[in-house]
XYZ file of N, CA and C in Angstrom:
381
model
N 7.734 14.473 20.811
C 7.290 12.589 21.150
C 7.451 12.451 19.680
N 7.610 10.891 19.862
C 8.090 10.183 18.367
C 6.583 9.725 17.881
N 7.144 9.643 16.555
C 5.952 8.330 15.991
C 6.777 7.723 15.114
N 5.964 6.206 14.710
C 6.392 5.088 14.022
C 6.205 5.417 12.233
N 7.133 4.381 11.864
C 6.965 4.472 10.031
C 7.131 3.364 10.588
N 6.097 2.466 8.814
C 6.697 1.212 8.993
C 7.114 0.540 7.454
N 8.269 0.129 7.468
C 8.575 0.116 6.121
C 8.311 -1.419 6.267
N 7.323 -1.385 4.929
C 7.606 -3.375 4.184
C 7.994 -3.640 2.710
N 9.199 -4.267 2.679
C 10.240 -4.270 1.488
C 10.874 -5.838 1.697
N 10.788 -6.845 0.644
C 11.738 -8.266 0.775
C 12.992 -7.600 0.637
N 13.242 -6.687 0.547
C 15.014 -6.615 -0.070
C 15.363 -6.085 1.603
N 16.540 -6.784 1.915
C 17.072 -6.819 3.252
C 17.843 -5.712 3.010
N 18.465 -5.330 2.204
C 19.149 -4.023 2.315
C 18.832 -2.632 1.933
N 17.312 -2.357 2.026
C 16.034 -1.636 1.997
C 16.364 -1.069 3.716
N 16.034 -2.335 4.054
C 15.636 -1.794 5.887
C 17.048 -0.771 6.124
N 18.291 -1.506 6.020
C 19.814 -0.727 5.644
C 19.439 0.808 5.530
N 19.323 0.553 4.556
C 19.040 1.972 3.741
C 18.169 2.918 4.403
N 17.128 2.422 4.848
C 16.252 3.527 5.776
C 16.683 3.709 6.665
N 17.601 3.090 7.669
C 17.909 3.044 8.814
C 18.820 4.645 8.572
N 19.994 3.957 7.571
C 21.329 4.907 7.274
C 20.452 6.139 7.505
N 19.548 6.228 6.804
C 19.020 7.565 5.707
C 17.681 8.079 6.831
N 17.556 7.357 8.480
C 16.834 8.188 8.855
C 17.449 8.060 10.435
N 18.805 8.402 10.473
C 19.839 7.636 11.454
C 19.707 9.457 12.197
N 19.339 9.851 12.047
C 19.899 11.883 12.387
C 18.120 11.716 13.142
N 17.350 11.468 12.591
C 15.809 11.402 13.263
C 15.475 10.462 14.248
N 15.938 9.128 13.759
C 15.921 8.030 14.746
C 16.823 8.796 16.026
N 17.707 9.422 16.366
C 18.485 9.788 17.236
C 17.581 10.362 17.841
N 17.194 11.330 17.557
C 16.832 12.528 18.214
C 15.145 12.595 18.336
N 14.645 10.811 18.507
C 13.635 10.620 18.639
C 12.297 10.799 17.629
N 12.531 11.658 16.227
C 11.375 12.165 15.101
C 10.669 10.271 15.445
N 11.300 9.593 14.395
C 10.538 8.622 13.715
C 11.350 6.977 14.409
N 10.804 6.448 14.963
C 10.494 4.895 14.891
C 10.473 4.621 13.789
N 12.029 3.441 13.438
C 11.625 2.967 11.955
C 11.349 1.500 12.658
N 10.175 0.839 12.033
C 9.783 -1.060 12.017
C 9.945 -0.854 10.925
N 10.204 -2.469 10.535
C 10.827 -2.746 9.009
C 9.318 -4.292 9.182
N 9.073 -4.620 8.364
C 8.536 -5.832 7.744
C 8.886 -6.072 6.320
N 9.390 -7.938 6.011
C 9.566 -7.871 4.963
C 8.917 -8.707 4.133
N 7.818 -8.850 4.648
C 6.579 -9.242 3.453
C 4.923 -8.581 3.965
N 4.150 -9.115 3.268
C 3.146 -8.169 3.319
C 2.951 -9.278 5.004
N 2.631 -10.204 4.643
C 2.176 -10.578 5.418
C 2.321 -10.716 7.096
N 3.813 -10.256 6.901
C 4.260 -10.015 8.392
C 4.197 -8.507 8.589
N 3.792 -7.491 7.590
C 3.149 -6.261 8.000
C 1.751 -6.420 8.670
N 0.924 -7.167 8.183
C 0.109 -6.997 8.420
C -0.083 -8.168 10.104
N 0.540 -8.901 10.543
C 0.607 -9.801 11.695
C 1.445 -7.983 12.326
N 2.244 -7.186 12.179
C 2.179 -6.033 12.881
C 1.428 -4.618 13.372
N 0.545 -5.014 12.196
C -0.248 -3.958 12.214
C -1.721 -5.008 13.224
N -1.745 -6.391 13.189
C -2.671 -6.405 14.162
C -2.063 -6.258 15.657
N -0.993 -6.955 16.177
C -0.361 -6.453 17.514
C -0.151 -5.367 17.789
N -0.144 -4.025 16.721
C -0.293 -2.973 17.333
C 1.382 -2.533 17.257
N 1.384 -0.425 16.489
C 2.965 -0.363 16.687
C 3.269 0.432 17.814
N 4.274 0.540 18.507
C 4.259 1.494 19.469
C 5.394 2.453 19.286
N 5.770 3.461 18.705
C 4.482 4.929 18.922
C 3.654 4.880 17.742
N 2.879 5.658 17.975
C 1.649 5.718 17.152
C 2.178 5.727 15.581
N 1.661 5.148 14.832
C 2.165 4.732 13.342
C 1.741 5.754 12.498
N 2.161 6.326 11.557
C 2.044 7.543 11.288
C 2.289 6.932 9.409
N 2.361 6.025 9.074
C 2.506 5.801 7.735
C 3.023 4.356 7.491
N 2.720 3.857 6.221
C 3.024 2.631 5.467
C 3.966 2.817 4.429
N 5.276 2.759 4.539
C 6.242 2.862 2.797
C 6.230 1.334 2.637
N 5.006 0.901 1.619
C 5.316 -0.141 0.327
C 6.001 -1.148 -0.570
N 6.644 -1.530 -0.994
C 6.989 -1.759 -1.911
C 6.012 -2.218 -2.383
N 6.265 -2.749 -3.971
C 4.604 -3.651 -5.116
C 5.776 -4.796 -5.143
N 6.542 -4.461 -5.506
C 7.008 -6.570 -6.114
C 7.394 -7.100 -4.921
N 6.487 -7.942 -4.038
C 7.253 -8.399 -3.386
C 6.602 -9.872 -3.311
N 7.727 -11.351 -3.268
C 6.734 -12.395 -3.265
C 5.801 -12.755 -2.120
N 5.381 -13.869 -2.782
C 3.589 -14.041 -1.893
C 2.594 -12.897 -1.925
N 2.787 -11.956 -0.942
C 1.518 -11.008 -1.005
C 2.025 -9.702 -1.449
N 1.900 -9.206 -2.678
C 2.369 -7.982 -3.293
C 2.140 -6.355 -2.562
N 2.669 -5.519 -3.077
C 2.183 -4.465 -1.764
C 0.725 -3.861 -2.498
N 0.275 -3.816 -3.912
C -1.345 -3.868 -4.141
C -2.561 -4.037 -3.072
N -1.713 -5.382 -2.940
C -2.786 -6.177 -2.439
C -2.566 -5.857 -0.664
N -1.424 -5.996 -0.092
C -1.394 -5.317 1.255
C -2.085 -4.092 1.462
N -1.659 -3.205 -0.271
C -2.609 -1.787 0.685
C -3.721 -2.239 0.313
N -4.223 -2.712 -0.264
C -6.172 -3.251 -0.073
C -6.216 -3.836 1.105
N -5.913 -4.438 1.440
C -6.537 -5.322 3.195
C -5.882 -3.935 4.109
N -5.148 -3.666 3.874
C -4.242 -2.064 5.448
C -6.173 -1.541 4.942
N -6.574 -0.884 3.517
C -7.505 -0.300 3.966
C -8.633 -0.376 4.020
N -8.641 -1.951 4.096
C -10.185 -2.475 4.234
C -9.886 -1.989 5.638
N -8.769 -2.931 6.363
C -8.884 -3.274 7.787
C -8.998 -1.213 8.565
N -8.228 -0.977 8.202
C -7.467 0.595 8.674
C -7.516 1.623 7.621
N -8.944 1.852 7.086
C -9.158 3.150 6.230
C -8.001 4.415 6.247
N -7.988 4.680 7.576
C -7.401 6.395 7.625
C -6.105 6.025 7.538
N -5.235 4.916 8.092
C -3.928 4.603 8.003
C -3.113 5.378 6.462
N -2.621 5.861 6.244
C -2.347 6.569 5.055
C -0.950 5.631 4.715
N -0.980 5.342 3.347
C 0.049 4.253 2.142
C 0.850 4.934 1.494
N 2.230 4.750 1.198
C 2.846 5.611 -0.075
C 3.364 4.246 -0.366
N 3.275 3.517 -1.517
C 3.502 2.975 -2.427
C 5.416 3.132 -2.937
N 6.112 2.099 -3.340
C 6.917 2.596 -3.558
C 7.873 1.608 -4.380
N 8.295 1.516 -5.543
C 8.907 1.295 -5.941
C 9.728 1.457 -7.417
N 10.589 0.375 -7.996
C 11.481 0.463 -8.682
C 10.774 0.922 -10.196
N 9.375 -0.144 -10.322
C 8.641 0.203 -11.283
C 7.202 1.435 -11.913
N 8.110 2.203 -12.343
C 6.868 3.472 -11.965
C 5.977 3.439 -12.989
N 5.501 2.396 -13.489
C 4.538 2.782 -14.719
C 2.954 2.765 -14.682
N 2.824 3.474 -15.254
C 0.917 4.366 -15.212
C 0.041 3.301 -14.513
N -0.021 1.863 -15.004
C -0.709 1.089 -14.460
C -0.283 0.728 -12.947
N 0.282 0.476 -12.753
C 0.662 -0.019 -11.117
C 0.278 1.235 -10.334
N 0.500 2.602 -10.962
C 0.540 3.709 -10.211
C -1.244 4.170 -10.358
N -1.632 4.086 -11.309
C -3.386 3.587 -11.420
C -3.798 3.356 -10.006
N -3.844 2.192 -10.153
C -4.383 1.043 -9.059
C -3.505 1.197 -8.156
N -2.790 1.590 -7.738
C -2.563 2.469 -6.332
C -3.176 3.352 -6.085
N -3.674 4.424 -7.120
C -4.258 5.082 -6.410
C -5.710 5.045 -6.530
N -6.387 4.260 -7.499
C -7.582 3.263 -6.944
C -7.855 2.587 -5.237
N -6.666 1.780 -5.535
C -6.295 1.165 -3.824
C -6.604 2.236 -3.085
N -6.594 2.858 -2.625
C -6.313 4.308 -1.632
C -4.704 5.153 -1.206
N -3.795 4.620 -2.001
C -2.025 5.025 -1.215
C -2.429 6.481 -2.012
N -2.064 7.343 -0.959
C -1.434 8.555 -0.484
C -0.571 9.291 -1.784
N 0.219 8.164 -2.056
C 1.661 8.489 -3.067
C 2.354 7.573 -3.506
N 3.234 7.460 -4.097
C 3.909 6.669 -5.170
C 4.970 7.283 -5.608
N 6.139 6.464 -4.553
C 7.603 7.146 -4.797
C 8.152 5.751 -5.828
N 8.968 6.710 -6.562
C 10.082 5.941 -7.960
C 11.240 5.713 -7.061
N 11.658 4.084 -6.932
C 13.118 3.577 -6.768
C 14.092 4.129 -7.753
N 15.490 4.909 -7.106
C 15.540 5.259 -5.805
C 15.243 6.464 -5.148
N 14.887 6.242 -3.980
C 14.213 6.887 -3.345
C 15.001 7.922 -3.247
N 14.068 9.455 -3.500
C 14.508 10.993 -3.168
C 14.436 11.107 -1.450
N 14.958 10.690 -0.513
C 14.631 10.967 0.473
C 14.089 12.188 0.642
N 15.264 12.874 0.458
C 14.478 14.770 0.852
C 13.375 14.703 0.582
N 12.877 14.428 -0.457
C 11.633 14.510 -0.610
C 10.458 13.597 0.107
N 11.114 12.466 0.287
C 10.513 11.633 0.884
C 10.353 12.862 2.889
N 11.124 12.865 3.109
C 10.686 13.309 4.213
C 10.071 14.255 4.494
N 9.959 15.570 3.946
C 9.657 16.690 3.151
C 7.854 16.204 3.491
N 7.618 14.588 2.800
C 6.155 14.503 2.892
C 5.841 14.045 4.136
N 6.712 13.164 4.812
C 6.371 12.693 6.279
C 6.035 14.116 7.054
N 6.546 14.848 7.130
C 6.809 16.072 7.496
C 5.120 16.586 7.388
N 4.684 16.443 6.688
C 3.101 16.765 6.083
C 2.306 16.245 7.005
N 2.091 15.132 7.220
C 1.570 13.753 7.599
C 0.752 14.104 8.719
N -0.376 14.094 9.414
C -1.001 14.338 10.559
C -0.379 13.908 11.516
N -0.163 14.162 12.730
C 0.512 13.484 14.229
C 2.152 13.251 13.470
N 2.932 14.038 12.337
C 4.019 14.402 11.994
C 5.225 15.012 12.907
């Protein structure tokens, strides 16, 4: 059974990196990767429904327009049970505190440790 992951990041190379690092899982049908280039794009995808079942959102914090912390608040306001992991190059305590306060399930720093990320994904309900 496949499940979906939505990656939200304004940098186009991030999508390619995730495609490469999840190539095996995508071929095996474990994960279906979806990508949004902005917070607004992510909300539009969520409004339209993500298929198959979405199990987690991985969102960058620093993005033009709606930043990842604002996106996190909007997601938790509308889909409170949906897990969101924040991913950032800036792992300062204030951003981490705010991410925790707003309901992030995890806070990962770039460069992403994909082995650790995949381990955490396997622990999610429905994964």
